[in-house]
mmCIF file with all atom_site columns, C-alpha atoms in Angstrom:
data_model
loop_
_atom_site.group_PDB
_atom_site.id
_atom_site.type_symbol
_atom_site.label_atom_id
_atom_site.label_alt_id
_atom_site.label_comp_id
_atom_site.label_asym_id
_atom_site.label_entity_id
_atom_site.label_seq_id
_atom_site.pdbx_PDB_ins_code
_atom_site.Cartn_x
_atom_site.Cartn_y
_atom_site.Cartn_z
_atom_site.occupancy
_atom_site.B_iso_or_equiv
_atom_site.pdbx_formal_charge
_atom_site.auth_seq_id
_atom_site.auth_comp_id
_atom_site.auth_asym_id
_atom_site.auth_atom_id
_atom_site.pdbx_PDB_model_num
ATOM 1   C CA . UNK A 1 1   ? 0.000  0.000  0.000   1.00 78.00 ? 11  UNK A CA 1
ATOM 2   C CA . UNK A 1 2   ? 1.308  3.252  -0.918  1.00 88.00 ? 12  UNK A CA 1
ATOM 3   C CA . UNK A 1 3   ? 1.514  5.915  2.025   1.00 95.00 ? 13  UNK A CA 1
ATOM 4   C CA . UNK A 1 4   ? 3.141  9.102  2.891   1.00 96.00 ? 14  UNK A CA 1
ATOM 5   C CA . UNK A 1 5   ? 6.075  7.119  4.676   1.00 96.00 ? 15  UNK A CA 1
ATOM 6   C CA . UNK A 1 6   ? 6.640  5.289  1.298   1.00 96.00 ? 16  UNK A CA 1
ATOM 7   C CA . UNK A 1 7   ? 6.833  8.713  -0.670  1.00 97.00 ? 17  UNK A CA 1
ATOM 8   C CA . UNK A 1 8   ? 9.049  10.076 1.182   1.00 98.00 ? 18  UNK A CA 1
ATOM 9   C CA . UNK A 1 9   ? 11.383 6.572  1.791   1.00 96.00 ? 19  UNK A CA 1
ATOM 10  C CA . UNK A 1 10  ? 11.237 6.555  -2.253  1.00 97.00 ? 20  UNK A CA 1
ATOM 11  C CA . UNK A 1 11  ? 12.071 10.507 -2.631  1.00 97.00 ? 21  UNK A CA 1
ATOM 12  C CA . UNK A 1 12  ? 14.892 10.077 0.205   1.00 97.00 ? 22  UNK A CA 1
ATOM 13  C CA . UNK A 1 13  ? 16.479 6.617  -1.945  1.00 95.00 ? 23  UNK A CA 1
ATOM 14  C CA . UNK A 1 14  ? 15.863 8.732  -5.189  1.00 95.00 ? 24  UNK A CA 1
ATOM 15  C CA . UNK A 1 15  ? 18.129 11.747 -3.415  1.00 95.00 ? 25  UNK A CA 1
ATOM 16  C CA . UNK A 1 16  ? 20.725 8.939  -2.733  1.00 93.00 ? 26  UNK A CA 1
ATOM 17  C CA . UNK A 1 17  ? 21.164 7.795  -6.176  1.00 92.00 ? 27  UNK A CA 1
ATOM 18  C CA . UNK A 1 18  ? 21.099 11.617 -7.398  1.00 89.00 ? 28  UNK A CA 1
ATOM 19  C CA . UNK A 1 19  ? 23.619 13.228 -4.785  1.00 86.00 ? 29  UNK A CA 1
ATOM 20  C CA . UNK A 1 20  ? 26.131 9.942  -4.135  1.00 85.00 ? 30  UNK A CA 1
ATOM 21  C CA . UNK A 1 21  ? 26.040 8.552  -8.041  1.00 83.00 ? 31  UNK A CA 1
ATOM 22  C CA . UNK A 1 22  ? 27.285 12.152 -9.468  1.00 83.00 ? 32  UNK A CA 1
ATOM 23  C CA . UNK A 1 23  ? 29.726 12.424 -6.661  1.00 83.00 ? 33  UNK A CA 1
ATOM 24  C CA . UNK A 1 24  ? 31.325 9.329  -7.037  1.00 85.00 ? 34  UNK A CA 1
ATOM 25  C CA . UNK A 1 25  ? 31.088 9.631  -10.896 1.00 88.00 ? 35  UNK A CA 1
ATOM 26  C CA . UNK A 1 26  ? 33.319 13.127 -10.394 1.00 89.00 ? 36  UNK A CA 1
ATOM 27  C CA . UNK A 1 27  ? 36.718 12.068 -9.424  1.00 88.00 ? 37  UNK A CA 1
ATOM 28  C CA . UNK A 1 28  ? 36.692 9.125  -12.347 1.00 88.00 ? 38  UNK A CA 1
ATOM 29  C CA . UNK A 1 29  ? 36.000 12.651 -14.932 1.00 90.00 ? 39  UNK A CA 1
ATOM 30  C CA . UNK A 1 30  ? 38.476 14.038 -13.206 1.00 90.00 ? 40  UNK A CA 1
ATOM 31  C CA . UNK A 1 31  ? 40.980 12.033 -13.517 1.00 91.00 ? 41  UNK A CA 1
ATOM 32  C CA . UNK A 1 32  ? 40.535 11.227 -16.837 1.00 93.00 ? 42  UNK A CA 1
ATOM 33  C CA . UNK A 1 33  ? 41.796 14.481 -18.275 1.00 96.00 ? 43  UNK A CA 1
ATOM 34  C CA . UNK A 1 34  ? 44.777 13.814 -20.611 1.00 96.00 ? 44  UNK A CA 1
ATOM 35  C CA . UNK A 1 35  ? 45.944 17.659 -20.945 1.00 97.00 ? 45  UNK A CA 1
ATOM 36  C CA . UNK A 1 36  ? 45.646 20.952 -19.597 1.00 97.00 ? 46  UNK A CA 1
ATOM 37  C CA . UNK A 1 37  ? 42.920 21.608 -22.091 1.00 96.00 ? 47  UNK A CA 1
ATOM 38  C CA . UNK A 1 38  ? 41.039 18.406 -20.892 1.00 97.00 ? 48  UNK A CA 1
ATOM 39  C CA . UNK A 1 39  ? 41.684 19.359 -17.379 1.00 97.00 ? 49  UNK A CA 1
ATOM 40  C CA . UNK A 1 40  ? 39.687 22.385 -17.669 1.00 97.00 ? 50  UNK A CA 1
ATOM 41  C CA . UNK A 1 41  ? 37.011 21.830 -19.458 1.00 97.00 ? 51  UNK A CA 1
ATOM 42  C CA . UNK A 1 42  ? 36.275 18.622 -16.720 1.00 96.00 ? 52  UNK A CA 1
ATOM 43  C CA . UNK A 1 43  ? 36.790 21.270 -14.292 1.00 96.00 ? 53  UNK A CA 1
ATOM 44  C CA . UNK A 1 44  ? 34.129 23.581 -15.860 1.00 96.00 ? 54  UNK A CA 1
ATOM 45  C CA . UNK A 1 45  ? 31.772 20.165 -16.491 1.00 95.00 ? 55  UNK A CA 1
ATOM 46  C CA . UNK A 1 46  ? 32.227 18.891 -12.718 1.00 93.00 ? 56  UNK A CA 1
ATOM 47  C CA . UNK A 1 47  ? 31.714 22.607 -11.352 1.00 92.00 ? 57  UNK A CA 1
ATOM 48  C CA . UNK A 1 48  ? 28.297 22.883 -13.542 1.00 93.00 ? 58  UNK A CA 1
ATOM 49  C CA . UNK A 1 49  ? 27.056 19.627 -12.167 1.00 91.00 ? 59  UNK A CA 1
ATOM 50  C CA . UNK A 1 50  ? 27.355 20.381 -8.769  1.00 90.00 ? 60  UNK A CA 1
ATOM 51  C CA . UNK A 1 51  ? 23.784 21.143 -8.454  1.00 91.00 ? 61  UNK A CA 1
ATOM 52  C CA . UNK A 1 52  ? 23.034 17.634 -8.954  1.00 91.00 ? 62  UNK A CA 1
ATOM 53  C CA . UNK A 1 53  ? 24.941 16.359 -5.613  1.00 90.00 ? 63  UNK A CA 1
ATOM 54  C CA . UNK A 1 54  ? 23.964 19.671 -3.856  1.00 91.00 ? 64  UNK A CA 1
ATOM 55  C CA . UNK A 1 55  ? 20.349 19.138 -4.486  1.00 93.00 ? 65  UNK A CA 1
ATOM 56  C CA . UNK A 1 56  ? 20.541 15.536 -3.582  1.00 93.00 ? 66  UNK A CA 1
ATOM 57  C CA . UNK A 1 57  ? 22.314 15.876 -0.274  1.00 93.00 ? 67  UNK A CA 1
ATOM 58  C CA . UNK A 1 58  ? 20.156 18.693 0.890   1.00 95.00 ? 68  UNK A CA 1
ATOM 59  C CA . UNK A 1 59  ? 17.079 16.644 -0.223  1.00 96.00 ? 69  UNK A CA 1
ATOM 60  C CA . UNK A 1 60  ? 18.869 13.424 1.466   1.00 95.00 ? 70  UNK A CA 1
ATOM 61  C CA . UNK A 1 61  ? 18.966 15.378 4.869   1.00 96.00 ? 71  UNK A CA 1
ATOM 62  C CA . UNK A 1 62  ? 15.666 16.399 4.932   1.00 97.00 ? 72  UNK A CA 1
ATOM 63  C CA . UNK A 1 63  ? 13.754 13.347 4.020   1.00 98.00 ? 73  UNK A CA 1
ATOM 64  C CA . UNK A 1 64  ? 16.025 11.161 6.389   1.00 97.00 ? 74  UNK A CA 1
ATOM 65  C CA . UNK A 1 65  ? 14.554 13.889 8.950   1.00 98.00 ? 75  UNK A CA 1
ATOM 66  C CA . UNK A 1 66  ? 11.109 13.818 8.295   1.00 98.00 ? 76  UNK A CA 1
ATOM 67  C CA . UNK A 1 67  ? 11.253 9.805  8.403   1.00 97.00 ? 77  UNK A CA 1
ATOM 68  C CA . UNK A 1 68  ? 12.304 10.311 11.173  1.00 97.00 ? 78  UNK A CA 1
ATOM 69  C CA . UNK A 1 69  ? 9.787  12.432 12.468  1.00 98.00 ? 79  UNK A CA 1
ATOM 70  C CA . UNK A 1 70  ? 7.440  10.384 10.724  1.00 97.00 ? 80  UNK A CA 1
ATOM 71  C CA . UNK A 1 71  ? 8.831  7.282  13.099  1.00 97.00 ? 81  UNK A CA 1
ATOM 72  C CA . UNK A 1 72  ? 10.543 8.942  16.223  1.00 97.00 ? 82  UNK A CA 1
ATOM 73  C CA . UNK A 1 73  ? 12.003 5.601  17.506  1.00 97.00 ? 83  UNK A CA 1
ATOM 74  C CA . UNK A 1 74  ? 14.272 6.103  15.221  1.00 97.00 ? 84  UNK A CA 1
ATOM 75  C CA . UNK A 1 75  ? 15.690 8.927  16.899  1.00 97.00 ? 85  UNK A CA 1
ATOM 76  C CA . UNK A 1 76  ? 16.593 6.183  19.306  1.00 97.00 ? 86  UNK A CA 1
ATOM 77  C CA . UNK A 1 77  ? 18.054 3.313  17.269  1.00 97.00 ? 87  UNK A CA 1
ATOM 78  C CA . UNK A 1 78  ? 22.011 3.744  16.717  1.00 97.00 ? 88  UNK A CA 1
ATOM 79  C CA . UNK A 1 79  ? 21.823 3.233  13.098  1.00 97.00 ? 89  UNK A CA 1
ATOM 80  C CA . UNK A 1 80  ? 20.302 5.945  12.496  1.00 97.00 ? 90  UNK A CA 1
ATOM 81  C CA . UNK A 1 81  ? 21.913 8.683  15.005  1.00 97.00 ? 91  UNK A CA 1
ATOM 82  C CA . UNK A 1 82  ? 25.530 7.112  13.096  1.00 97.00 ? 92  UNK A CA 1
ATOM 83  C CA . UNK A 1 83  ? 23.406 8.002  9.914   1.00 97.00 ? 93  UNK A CA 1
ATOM 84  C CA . UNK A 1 84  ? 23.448 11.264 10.596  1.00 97.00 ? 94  UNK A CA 1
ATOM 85  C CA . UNK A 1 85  ? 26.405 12.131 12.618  1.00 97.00 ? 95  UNK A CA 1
ATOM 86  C CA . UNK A 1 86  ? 28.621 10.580 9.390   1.00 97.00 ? 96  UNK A CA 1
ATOM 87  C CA . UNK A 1 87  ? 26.512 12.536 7.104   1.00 95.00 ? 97  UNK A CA 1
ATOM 88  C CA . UNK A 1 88  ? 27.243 15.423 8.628   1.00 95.00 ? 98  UNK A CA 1
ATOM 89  C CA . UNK A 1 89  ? 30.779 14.355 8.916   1.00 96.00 ? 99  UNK A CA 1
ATOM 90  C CA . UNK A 1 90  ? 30.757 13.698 4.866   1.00 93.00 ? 100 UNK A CA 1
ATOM 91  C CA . UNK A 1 91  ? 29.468 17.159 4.354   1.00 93.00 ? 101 UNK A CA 1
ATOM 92  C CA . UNK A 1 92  ? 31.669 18.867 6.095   1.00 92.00 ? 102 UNK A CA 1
ATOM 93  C CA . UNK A 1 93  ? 34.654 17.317 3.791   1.00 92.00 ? 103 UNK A CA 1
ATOM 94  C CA . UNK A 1 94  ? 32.566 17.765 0.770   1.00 90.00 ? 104 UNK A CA 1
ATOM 95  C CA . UNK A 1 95  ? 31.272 21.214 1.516   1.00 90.00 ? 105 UNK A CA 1
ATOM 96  C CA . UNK A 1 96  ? 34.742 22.865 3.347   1.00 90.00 ? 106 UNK A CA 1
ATOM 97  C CA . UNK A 1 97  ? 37.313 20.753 0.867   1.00 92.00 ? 107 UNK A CA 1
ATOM 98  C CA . UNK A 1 98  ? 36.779 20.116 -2.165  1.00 91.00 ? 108 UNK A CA 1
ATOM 99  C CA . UNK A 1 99  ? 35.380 23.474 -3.309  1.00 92.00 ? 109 UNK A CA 1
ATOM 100 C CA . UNK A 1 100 ? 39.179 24.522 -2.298  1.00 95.00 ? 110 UNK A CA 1
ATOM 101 C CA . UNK A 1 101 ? 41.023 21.590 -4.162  1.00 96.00 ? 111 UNK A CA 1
ATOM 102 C CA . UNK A 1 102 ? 38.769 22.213 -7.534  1.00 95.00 ? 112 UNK A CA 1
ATOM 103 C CA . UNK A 1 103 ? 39.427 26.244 -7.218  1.00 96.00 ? 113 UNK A CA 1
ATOM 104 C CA . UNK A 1 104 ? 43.607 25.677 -6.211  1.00 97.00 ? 114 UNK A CA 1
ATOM 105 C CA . UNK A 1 105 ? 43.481 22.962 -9.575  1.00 97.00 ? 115 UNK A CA 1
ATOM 106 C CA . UNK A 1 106 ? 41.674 25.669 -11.766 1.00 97.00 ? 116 UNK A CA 1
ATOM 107 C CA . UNK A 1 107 ? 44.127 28.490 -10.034 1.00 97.00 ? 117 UNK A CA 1
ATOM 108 C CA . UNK A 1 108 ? 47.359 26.074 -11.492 1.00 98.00 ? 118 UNK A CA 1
ATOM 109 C CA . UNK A 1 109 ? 45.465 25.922 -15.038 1.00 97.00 ? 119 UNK A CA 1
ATOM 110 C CA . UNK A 1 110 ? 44.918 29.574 -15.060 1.00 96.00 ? 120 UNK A CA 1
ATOM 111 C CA . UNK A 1 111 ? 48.494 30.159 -14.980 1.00 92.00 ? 121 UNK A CA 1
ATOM 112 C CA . UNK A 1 112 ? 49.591 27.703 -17.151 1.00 95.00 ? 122 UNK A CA 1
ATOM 113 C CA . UNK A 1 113 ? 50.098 28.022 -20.712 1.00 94.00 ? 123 UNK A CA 1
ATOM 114 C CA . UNK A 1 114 ? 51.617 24.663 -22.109 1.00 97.00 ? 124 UNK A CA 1
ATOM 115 C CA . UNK A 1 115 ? 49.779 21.679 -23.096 1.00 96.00 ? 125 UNK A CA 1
ATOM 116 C CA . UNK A 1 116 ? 50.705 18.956 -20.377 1.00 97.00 ? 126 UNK A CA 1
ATOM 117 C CA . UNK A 1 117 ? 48.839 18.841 -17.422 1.00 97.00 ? 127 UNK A CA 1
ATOM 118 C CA . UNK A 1 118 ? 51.345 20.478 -14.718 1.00 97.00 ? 128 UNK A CA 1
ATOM 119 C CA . UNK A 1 119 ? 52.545 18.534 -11.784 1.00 97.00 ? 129 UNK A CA 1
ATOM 120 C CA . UNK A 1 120 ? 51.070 20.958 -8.939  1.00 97.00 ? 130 UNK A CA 1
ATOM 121 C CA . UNK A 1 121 ? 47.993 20.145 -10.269 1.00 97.00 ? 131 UNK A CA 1
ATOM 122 C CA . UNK A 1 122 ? 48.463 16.391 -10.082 1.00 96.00 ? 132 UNK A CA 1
ATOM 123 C CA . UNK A 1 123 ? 49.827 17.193 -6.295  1.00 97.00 ? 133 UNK A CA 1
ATOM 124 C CA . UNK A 1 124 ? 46.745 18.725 -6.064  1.00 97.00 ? 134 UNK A CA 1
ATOM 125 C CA . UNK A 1 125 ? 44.493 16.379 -7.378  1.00 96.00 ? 135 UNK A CA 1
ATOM 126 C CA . UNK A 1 126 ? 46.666 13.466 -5.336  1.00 95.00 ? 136 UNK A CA 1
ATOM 127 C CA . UNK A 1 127 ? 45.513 15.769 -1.814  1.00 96.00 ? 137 UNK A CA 1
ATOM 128 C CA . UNK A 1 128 ? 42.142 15.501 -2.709  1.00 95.00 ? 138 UNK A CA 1
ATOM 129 C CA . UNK A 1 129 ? 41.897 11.943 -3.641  1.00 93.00 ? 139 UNK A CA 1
ATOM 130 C CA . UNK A 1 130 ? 42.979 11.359 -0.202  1.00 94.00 ? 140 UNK A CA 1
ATOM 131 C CA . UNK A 1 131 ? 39.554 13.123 1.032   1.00 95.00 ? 141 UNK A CA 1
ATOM 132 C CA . UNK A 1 132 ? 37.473 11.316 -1.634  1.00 94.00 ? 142 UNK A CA 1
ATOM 133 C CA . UNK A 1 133 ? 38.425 8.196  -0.760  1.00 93.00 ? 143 UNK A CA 1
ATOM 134 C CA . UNK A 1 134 ? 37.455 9.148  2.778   1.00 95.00 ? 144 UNK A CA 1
ATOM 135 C CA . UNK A 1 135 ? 33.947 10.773 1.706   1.00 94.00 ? 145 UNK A CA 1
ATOM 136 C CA . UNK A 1 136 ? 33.295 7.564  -0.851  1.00 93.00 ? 146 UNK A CA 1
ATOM 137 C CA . UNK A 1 137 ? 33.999 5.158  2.647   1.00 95.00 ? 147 UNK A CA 1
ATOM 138 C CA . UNK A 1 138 ? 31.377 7.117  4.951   1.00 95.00 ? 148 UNK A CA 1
ATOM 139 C CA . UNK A 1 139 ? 28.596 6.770  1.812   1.00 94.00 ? 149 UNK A CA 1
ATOM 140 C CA . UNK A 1 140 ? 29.756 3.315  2.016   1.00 94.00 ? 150 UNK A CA 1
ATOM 141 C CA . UNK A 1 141 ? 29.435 3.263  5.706   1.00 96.00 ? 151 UNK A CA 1
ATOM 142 C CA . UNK A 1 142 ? 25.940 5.165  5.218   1.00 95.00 ? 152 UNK A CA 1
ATOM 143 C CA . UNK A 1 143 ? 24.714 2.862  2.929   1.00 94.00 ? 153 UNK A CA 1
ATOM 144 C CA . UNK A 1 144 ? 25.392 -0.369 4.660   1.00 96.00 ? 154 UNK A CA 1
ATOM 145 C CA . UNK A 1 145 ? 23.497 1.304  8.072   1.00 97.00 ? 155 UNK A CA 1
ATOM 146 C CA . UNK A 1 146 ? 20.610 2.384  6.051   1.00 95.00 ? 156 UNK A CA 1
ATOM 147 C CA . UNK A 1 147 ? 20.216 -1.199 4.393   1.00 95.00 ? 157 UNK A CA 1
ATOM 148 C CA . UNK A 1 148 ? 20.762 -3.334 7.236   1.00 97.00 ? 158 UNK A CA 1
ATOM 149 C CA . UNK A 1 149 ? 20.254 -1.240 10.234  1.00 96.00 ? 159 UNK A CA 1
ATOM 150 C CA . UNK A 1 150 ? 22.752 -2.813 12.705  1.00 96.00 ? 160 UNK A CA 1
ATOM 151 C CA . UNK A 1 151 ? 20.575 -2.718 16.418  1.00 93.00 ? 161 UNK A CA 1
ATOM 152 C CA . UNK A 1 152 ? 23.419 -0.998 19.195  1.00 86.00 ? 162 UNK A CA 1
#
């Protein structure tokens, strides 16, 4: 039977696949520039699609929220409070890091005239990799809670 819950559950797994499938999908386009030229335009192209994680993160939050409004013992199971203390965690690498890392990358192409792809910006690039890595591990983390919702 369809209810409200069930919307919002389907709008909340819908804001997952949105906000986490573009995000992960980034650092592969980004990596697969084979010049300066290349480098920039995937720069521009990640920078434009932004919206798409943005909009799914925000929408993640607030459906997660009204769930659990919707079901207040889940306020109380640990699953969920880890849910949203990682999330928070994520964001706060997502929203304070790599906004810096894309802008220093772009800063190195700005100034750069030849055709290779300079080695600050792979220094760069190898800085925030470290972070991704660490972001992609707490989806995984969030993932795994929200699917099998571990009882402590």
């Amino acid at each position: 039977m369809f209810t409200w819950y069930s919307l919002v559950l389907f709008i909340h797994i819908i804001a997952a696949v949105m906000g986490l499938g573009t995000a992960f999908g980034f650092p592969l386009l980004v990596r697969g520039a084979k010049n300066a030229a290349q480098a920039r335009f995937t720069l521009q192209t990640v920078k434009s699609m932004e919206v798409m994680p943005k909009v799914g993160s925000i929408t993640l939050l607030v459906t997660g929220l009204i769930l659990g409004i919707q079901e207040p013992e889940l306020f109380r199971a640990g699953w969920y409070i880890a849910s949203i203390v990682i999330y928070l965690l994520a964001q706060v690498i997502v929203i304070g890091m790599f906004p810096r890392f894309a802008n220093a990358q772009m800063a190195v192409l700005d100034n750069y005239s030849a055709d290779d792809i300079p080695a600050e910006y792979r220094v760069i690039g190898r800085k925030s990799l470290r972070w991704e890595l660490v972001t992609h591990f707490l989806a995984f983390l969030l993932i795994l809670l929200m699917v099998f919702k571990p009882t402590f």
